[in-house]
Tab-separated table of C-alpha atoms in Angstrom:
chain	number	residue	atom	x	y	z
A	1	MET	CA	0.000	0.000	0.000
A	2	SER	CA	2.742	2.482	0.956
A	3	GLU	CA	4.489	1.933	-2.369
A	4	ASN	CA	1.405	3.327	-4.130
A	5	ILE	CA	1.202	6.509	-2.064
A	6	GLU	CA	2.312	9.543	-4.043
A	7	ARG	CA	4.979	11.723	-2.426
A	8	ILE	CA	5.303	15.383	-3.465
A	9	LYS	CA	7.277	18.415	-2.317
A	10	CYS	CA	4.477	20.961	-2.256
A	11	LEU	CA	0.735	20.354	-2.103
A	12	ILE	CA	-1.625	23.293	-2.622
A	13	ILE	CA	-5.149	22.806	-1.282
A	14	GLY	CA	-7.620	25.109	-3.014
A	15	SER	CA	-7.434	27.358	-6.021
A	16	GLY	CA	-8.396	31.023	-6.442
A	17	PRO	CA	-5.946	33.952	-6.511
A	18	ALA	CA	-4.030	32.731	-3.436
A	19	GLY	CA	-3.667	29.146	-4.600
A	20	TYR	CA	-2.761	29.943	-8.193
A	21	THR	CA	-0.245	32.615	-7.189
A	22	ALA	CA	1.336	30.203	-4.718
A	23	ALA	CA	1.510	27.676	-7.540
A	24	ILE	CA	3.228	30.145	-9.883
A	25	TYR	CA	5.917	30.946	-7.334
A	26	ALA	CA	6.313	27.367	-6.110
A	27	SER	CA	6.681	25.956	-9.609
A	28	ARG	CA	9.227	28.620	-10.555
A	29	ALA	CA	11.166	27.589	-7.434
A	30	ASP	CA	11.155	24.013	-8.733
A	31	LEU	CA	8.970	22.725	-5.907
A	32	LYS	CA	6.887	20.849	-8.508
A	33	PRO	CA	3.592	21.759	-6.826
A	34	VAL	CA	0.432	19.727	-7.158
A	35	MET	CA	-2.837	21.609	-6.661
A	36	TYR	CA	-6.213	20.167	-5.758
A	37	THR	CA	-8.734	22.818	-6.721
A	38	GLY	CA	-11.647	21.834	-4.517
A	39	MET	CA	-15.171	21.595	-5.905
A	40	GLN	CA	-15.237	25.238	-7.070
A	41	MET	CA	-12.289	25.538	-9.414
A	42	GLY	CA	-11.048	29.116	-9.258
A	43	GLY	CA	-12.747	29.802	-5.967
A	44	GLN	CA	-15.241	32.468	-4.961
A	45	LEU	CA	-14.089	34.922	-7.638
A	46	THR	CA	-15.654	32.768	-10.348
A	47	THR	CA	-19.045	34.017	-9.124
A	48	THR	CA	-18.047	37.606	-9.970
A	49	THR	CA	-19.014	38.737	-13.447
A	50	GLU	CA	-16.742	41.778	-13.668
A	51	VAL	CA	-13.347	42.442	-12.069
A	52	ASP	CA	-12.023	45.968	-12.494
A	53	ASN	CA	-9.697	46.328	-9.509
A	54	PHE	CA	-7.074	43.643	-10.127
A	55	PRO	CA	-3.788	45.067	-11.468
A	56	GLY	CA	-2.915	44.218	-15.051
A	57	TYR	CA	-6.406	44.315	-16.541
A	58	PRO	CA	-6.846	47.900	-17.778
A	59	LYS	CA	-10.126	47.051	-19.520
A	60	GLY	CA	-11.329	44.797	-16.732
A	61	THR	CA	-12.162	41.122	-16.946
A	62	ASP	CA	-14.542	38.641	-15.379
A	63	GLY	CA	-13.677	36.401	-12.464
A	64	THR	CA	-13.781	33.136	-14.376
A	65	ALA	CA	-11.539	34.448	-17.165
A	66	MET	CA	-9.038	35.842	-14.664
A	67	MET	CA	-8.838	32.551	-12.790
A	68	GLU	CA	-8.296	30.730	-16.089
A	69	ASP	CA	-5.428	33.142	-16.847
A	70	LEU	CA	-3.839	32.423	-13.464
A	71	LYS	CA	-4.353	28.681	-13.884
A	72	ASN	CA	-2.709	28.737	-17.323
A	73	GLN	CA	0.216	30.721	-15.937
A	74	ALA	CA	0.716	28.242	-13.090
A	75	GLU	CA	0.559	25.308	-15.497
A	76	ARG	CA	3.019	27.006	-17.825
A	77	PHE	CA	5.677	26.708	-15.113
A	78	GLY	CA	4.853	23.102	-14.323
A	79	THR	CA	2.096	23.108	-11.698
A	80	GLU	CA	-0.104	20.028	-11.921
A	81	VAL	CA	-3.670	21.189	-11.402
A	82	ARG	CA	-6.104	18.457	-10.390
A	83	PHE	CA	-9.828	18.650	-9.776
A	84	GLY	CA	-10.558	17.013	-6.450
A	85	LEU	CA	-11.438	17.561	-2.815
A	86	ILE	CA	-9.191	16.944	0.171
A	87	THR	CA	-11.386	14.968	2.566
A	88	GLU	CA	-8.950	14.113	5.377
A	89	VAL	CA	-5.659	15.500	6.689
A	90	ASN	CA	-3.040	14.099	9.024
A	91	PHE	CA	-0.393	16.720	9.680
A	92	SER	CA	2.992	16.056	11.244
A	93	ASP	CA	4.053	18.273	14.142
A	94	LYS	CA	7.757	17.640	13.536
A	95	VAL	CA	10.144	19.792	11.524
A	96	GLY	CA	10.811	17.841	8.346
A	97	GLY	CA	7.855	15.578	9.050
A	98	ILE	CA	5.606	14.195	6.334
A	99	HIS	CA	2.047	15.471	6.001
A	100	LYS	CA	-0.593	13.031	4.783
A	101	VAL	CA	-3.886	13.814	3.068
A	102	THR	CA	-6.716	11.851	1.492
A	103	VAL	CA	-8.321	12.987	-1.767
A	104	ASP	CA	-12.005	12.294	-2.454
A	105	GLY	CA	-12.027	9.749	0.364
A	106	THR	CA	-9.793	7.310	-1.496
A	107	THR	CA	-6.419	8.539	-2.795
A	108	GLN	CA	-3.617	9.102	-0.287
A	109	ILE	CA	-0.827	11.626	-0.796
A	110	GLU	CA	2.231	12.524	1.263
A	111	ALA	CA	3.683	16.040	1.099
A	112	ASP	CA	6.744	17.787	2.499
A	113	THR	CA	4.887	21.110	2.559
A	114	ILE	CA	1.243	22.096	2.291
A	115	ILE	CA	-0.207	25.475	1.327
A	116	ILE	CA	-3.834	25.901	2.356
A	117	SER	CA	-5.823	28.325	0.196
A	118	THR	CA	-9.344	27.039	0.659
A	119	GLY	CA	-10.813	30.524	1.034
A	120	ALA	CA	-13.985	31.626	2.751
A	121	THR	CA	-17.568	31.386	1.594
A	122	ALA	CA	-19.828	34.407	1.790
A	123	LYS	CA	-23.019	33.846	3.750
A	124	TYR	CA	-26.196	34.529	1.813
A	125	LEU	CA	-29.847	34.652	2.804
A	126	GLY	CA	-30.595	31.453	0.921
A	127	ILE	CA	-33.739	32.554	-0.906
A	128	GLU	CA	-34.146	31.343	-4.492
A	129	SER	CA	-34.326	34.760	-6.160
A	130	GLU	CA	-31.172	35.912	-4.362
A	131	GLN	CA	-29.201	32.841	-5.404
A	132	ARG	CA	-30.395	33.163	-8.997
A	133	LEU	CA	-29.207	36.762	-9.264
A	134	ILE	CA	-25.749	36.389	-7.721
A	135	GLY	CA	-23.532	38.098	-10.275
A	136	GLY	CA	-26.547	39.874	-11.730
A	137	GLY	CA	-26.843	42.534	-9.065
A	138	VAL	CA	-26.549	40.453	-5.897
A	139	SER	CA	-23.089	40.672	-4.357
A	140	ALA	CA	-21.317	39.971	-1.069
A	141	CYS	CA	-18.521	42.509	-1.604
A	142	ALA	CA	-19.079	46.258	-1.919
A	143	THR	CA	-15.379	46.934	-2.415
A	144	CYS	CA	-15.343	44.494	-5.331
A	145	ASP	CA	-18.571	45.463	-7.065
A	146	GLY	CA	-19.719	48.829	-5.712
A	147	PHE	CA	-18.165	50.784	-8.588
A	148	PHE	CA	-20.666	49.271	-11.031
A	149	TYR	CA	-23.538	50.936	-9.161
A	150	LYS	CA	-22.249	54.481	-9.287
A	151	GLY	CA	-25.136	56.937	-8.986
A	152	GLN	CA	-27.686	54.168	-8.449
A	153	ASP	CA	-29.826	53.022	-5.530
A	154	VAL	CA	-28.743	49.883	-3.660
A	155	ILE	CA	-29.575	47.819	-0.599
A	156	VAL	CA	-27.266	46.470	2.085
A	157	VAL	CA	-28.484	43.556	4.199
A	158	GLY	CA	-26.948	43.174	7.635
A	159	ALA	CA	-26.566	44.724	11.070
A	160	GLY	CA	-22.923	44.333	12.052
A	161	ASP	CA	-19.720	46.260	11.417
A	162	THR	CA	-19.362	44.702	7.962
A	163	ALA	CA	-22.795	45.937	6.909
A	164	ALA	CA	-22.093	49.405	8.317
A	165	GLU	CA	-18.739	49.560	6.523
A	166	GLU	CA	-20.288	48.373	3.246
A	167	ALA	CA	-23.068	50.958	3.546
A	168	THR	CA	-20.734	53.882	4.230
A	169	TYR	CA	-18.406	52.774	1.424
A	170	LEU	CA	-21.325	52.569	-1.015
A	171	SER	CA	-22.698	55.934	0.142
A	172	ASN	CA	-19.716	57.606	-1.525
A	173	ILE	CA	-20.536	55.934	-4.829
A	174	CYS	CA	-24.280	55.397	-4.946
A	175	ASN	CA	-27.240	57.748	-4.970
A	176	LYS	CA	-28.972	56.085	-2.011
A	177	VAL	CA	-28.160	53.161	0.270
A	178	THR	CA	-30.945	51.414	2.166
A	179	VAL	CA	-29.810	49.152	5.008
A	180	LEU	CA	-32.172	46.339	5.986
A	181	VAL	CA	-31.789	45.197	9.600
A	182	ARG	CA	-33.658	42.080	10.733
A	183	LYS	CA	-33.957	43.192	14.366
A	184	ASP	CA	-34.821	46.530	15.960
A	185	TYR	CA	-31.163	47.435	16.540
A	186	MET	CA	-27.782	47.234	14.834
A	187	ARG	CA	-24.988	45.043	16.205
A	188	ALA	CA	-22.304	47.304	14.751
A	189	SER	CA	-20.010	49.233	17.057
A	190	LYS	CA	-21.306	52.580	18.286
A	191	ALA	CA	-18.724	54.392	16.175
A	192	MET	CA	-19.906	52.639	13.019
A	193	GLN	CA	-23.562	53.248	13.902
A	194	HIS	CA	-22.870	56.967	14.342
A	195	ARG	CA	-21.164	57.054	10.958
A	196	VAL	CA	-24.184	55.428	9.338
A	197	LYS	CA	-26.623	57.791	11.045
A	198	LYS	CA	-24.618	60.857	10.018
A	199	THR	CA	-24.519	59.878	6.355
A	200	PRO	CA	-27.438	61.637	4.642
A	201	ASN	CA	-27.954	59.172	1.789
A	202	ILE	CA	-28.144	56.096	4.036
A	203	GLU	CA	-31.557	54.983	5.306
A	204	VAL	CA	-31.856	52.183	7.866
A	205	LYS	CA	-35.026	50.084	7.996
A	206	PHE	CA	-35.312	48.016	11.169
A	207	ASN	CA	-37.328	44.798	11.582
A	208	THR	CA	-37.115	44.430	7.829
A	209	GLU	CA	-36.096	41.455	5.698
A	210	ILE	CA	-35.987	40.635	2.002
A	211	ASP	CA	-38.982	38.594	0.912
A	212	GLU	CA	-37.845	38.388	-2.726
A	213	VAL	CA	-35.247	39.912	-5.037
A	214	LEU	CA	-37.037	41.163	-8.133
A	215	GLY	CA	-35.778	40.804	-11.692
A	216	SER	CA	-35.278	38.108	-14.308
A	217	ASN	CA	-31.615	38.465	-15.297
A	218	VAL	CA	-30.562	41.495	-13.255
A	219	VAL	CA	-31.785	43.050	-10.019
A	220	GLU	CA	-34.683	45.448	-10.548
A	221	GLY	CA	-35.737	45.826	-6.932
A	222	VAL	CA	-36.621	43.921	-3.790
A	223	ARG	CA	-39.830	43.141	-2.011
A	224	ALA	CA	-39.165	43.770	1.665
A	225	VAL	CA	-41.308	42.687	4.584
A	226	ASN	CA	-41.620	44.113	8.080
A	227	ASN	CA	-41.280	41.057	10.322
A	228	GLN	CA	-43.356	42.725	13.060
A	229	THR	CA	-46.350	43.967	11.083
A	230	GLY	CA	-46.161	41.774	7.996
A	231	ALA	CA	-46.379	44.844	5.778
A	232	LYS	CA	-44.599	44.513	2.450
A	233	GLU	CA	-43.082	47.146	0.191
A	234	VAL	CA	-41.191	47.206	-3.079
A	235	ILE	CA	-37.901	49.089	-3.031
A	236	ASP	CA	-36.516	50.020	-6.438
A	237	VAL	CA	-32.802	49.217	-6.487
A	238	THR	CA	-30.293	47.832	-8.965
A	239	GLY	CA	-27.923	46.227	-6.464
A	240	VAL	CA	-28.246	44.093	-3.332
A	241	PHE	CA	-25.176	43.702	-1.093
A	242	VAL	CA	-25.480	40.889	1.433
A	243	ALA	CA	-23.218	41.664	4.400
A	244	ILE	CA	-24.007	39.001	6.963
A	245	GLY	CA	-20.528	37.531	7.194
A	246	HIS	CA	-18.250	34.873	5.734
A	247	LYS	CA	-17.494	31.315	6.765
A	248	PRO	CA	-13.871	30.221	6.293
A	249	ASN	CA	-13.570	26.816	4.632
A	250	THR	CA	-11.630	25.244	7.484
A	251	ASP	CA	-13.889	22.535	8.911
A	252	ILE	CA	-11.461	19.804	7.865
A	253	PHE	CA	-8.652	21.491	9.837
A	254	LYS	CA	-10.502	21.866	13.153
A	255	GLY	CA	-8.526	20.390	16.014
A	256	LYS	CA	-5.438	20.194	13.815
A	257	LEU	CA	-4.497	23.842	13.156
A	258	ASP	CA	-4.844	26.952	15.311
A	259	MET	CA	-7.806	29.111	14.320
A	260	ASP	CA	-9.779	31.944	15.807
A	261	GLU	CA	-13.281	31.724	17.246
A	262	THR	CA	-14.870	32.059	13.789
A	263	GLY	CA	-12.645	29.472	12.130
A	264	TYR	CA	-10.041	31.590	10.339
A	265	LEU	CA	-6.585	30.006	10.370
A	266	ILE	CA	-4.051	31.865	12.511
A	267	THR	CA	-0.698	32.612	10.906
A	268	LYS	CA	2.435	33.778	12.689
A	269	GLY	CA	3.374	37.450	12.503
A	270	LYS	CA	3.743	38.703	8.958
A	271	SER	CA	4.302	35.201	7.598
A	272	THR	CA	1.920	32.536	6.303
A	273	LYS	CA	3.191	29.931	8.798
A	274	THR	CA	0.601	28.043	10.800
A	275	ASN	CA	1.325	26.422	14.155
A	276	LEU	CA	2.653	23.292	12.402
A	277	PRO	CA	5.994	23.205	10.551
A	278	GLY	CA	5.665	22.943	6.789
A	279	VAL	CA	1.993	23.951	6.746
A	280	PHE	CA	1.140	27.425	5.421
A	281	ALA	CA	-2.103	29.354	4.874
A	282	ALA	CA	-2.842	32.006	2.271
A	283	GLY	CA	-5.793	34.094	1.129
A	284	ASP	CA	-9.237	34.485	2.649
A	285	VAL	CA	-8.829	31.346	4.759
A	286	GLN	CA	-6.581	33.412	7.055
A	287	ASP	CA	-7.654	36.967	6.170
A	288	LYS	CA	-10.969	38.276	7.493
A	289	GLU	CA	-9.980	41.943	7.150
A	290	TYR	CA	-9.387	42.622	3.455
A	291	ARG	CA	-10.730	39.656	1.462
A	292	GLN	CA	-9.576	41.011	-1.892
A	293	ALA	CA	-8.217	39.088	-4.866
A	294	VAL	CA	-5.022	41.126	-4.892
A	295	THR	CA	-4.316	40.630	-1.179
A	296	ALA	CA	-5.040	36.923	-1.528
A	297	ALA	CA	-2.576	36.746	-4.413
A	298	GLY	CA	0.012	38.535	-2.263
A	299	THR	CA	-0.259	36.008	0.541
A	300	GLY	CA	-0.119	33.202	-2.025
A	301	CYS	CA	3.273	34.535	-3.086
A	302	MET	CA	4.339	34.709	0.561
A	303	ALA	CA	3.231	31.134	1.230
A	304	ALA	CA	5.279	29.771	-1.657
A	305	LEU	CA	8.337	31.701	-0.495
A	306	ASP	CA	7.800	30.473	3.071
A	307	ALA	CA	7.514	26.887	1.793
A	308	GLU	CA	10.665	27.234	-0.299
A	309	ARG	CA	12.618	28.623	2.671
A	310	TYR	CA	11.294	25.908	4.956
A	311	LEU	CA	12.453	23.171	2.591
A	312	GLY	CA	15.797	24.926	2.181
A	313	SER	CA	16.293	24.921	5.954
A	314	LEU	CA	16.011	21.123	6.022
A	315	ILE	CA	19.001	20.543	3.773
């Protein structure tokens, strides 16, 4: 059995900007990386129709095309990209130890280093019309997509600091921002609440939820419902920004790697090192502050360099 187990220098778990950038750097360093993309090849960015804020695309691009560009670049330098899901991990806690993983519940692989770039999944409301219009006016990132709604009316759903930050960011771009809060109060910090209240083109509706997102191919409005009175109203908007949080894709690493209370992997200082030698984390899986494609790509570069230096220290 052991003779059939594949042994590699560098395993990259997850694709997206972090994973592909790590692959580019690792393959150029002759680490011969193997990447398992996960079930969503290219990651969360493939749900974004237009990307205008990633350097090197003066005319913009879409998320799927950009991820294909990064994939092709990684493969050009020798990265082996495989479609598959890591279903079990068994990390070594020793310097120079061998890390073992299982792919799709069957295939076993041993790796000298592992770069985790499994990302984080945006939380959505889960209603059919919302899911259907993701990429057609429904977004989970104002920084990514707010520019496309310049001078228009939009809705932000949420009550925490993220929702308040998204609303104030959009208020500088959009004509009007309506914030829908499910309860009769906001959970955001007092400072963020004051900022929202002082912004003239932000309106907060409490005890209000989305009953349906209106529109066939693009958002044309929402039907909102007051969860106390049952009264419904149609709000004419072209964009809906869902800001109810993200869930890092780290369930498989629980009890094996250090993470914070919400499940984000903890890395040491300014590095991508986790608490185990030879295991590194890059992108949204360890970044709950910025969550941008370009910052994910930056940490992907760092992870590959950290892996290369780690392997060099073993010689």
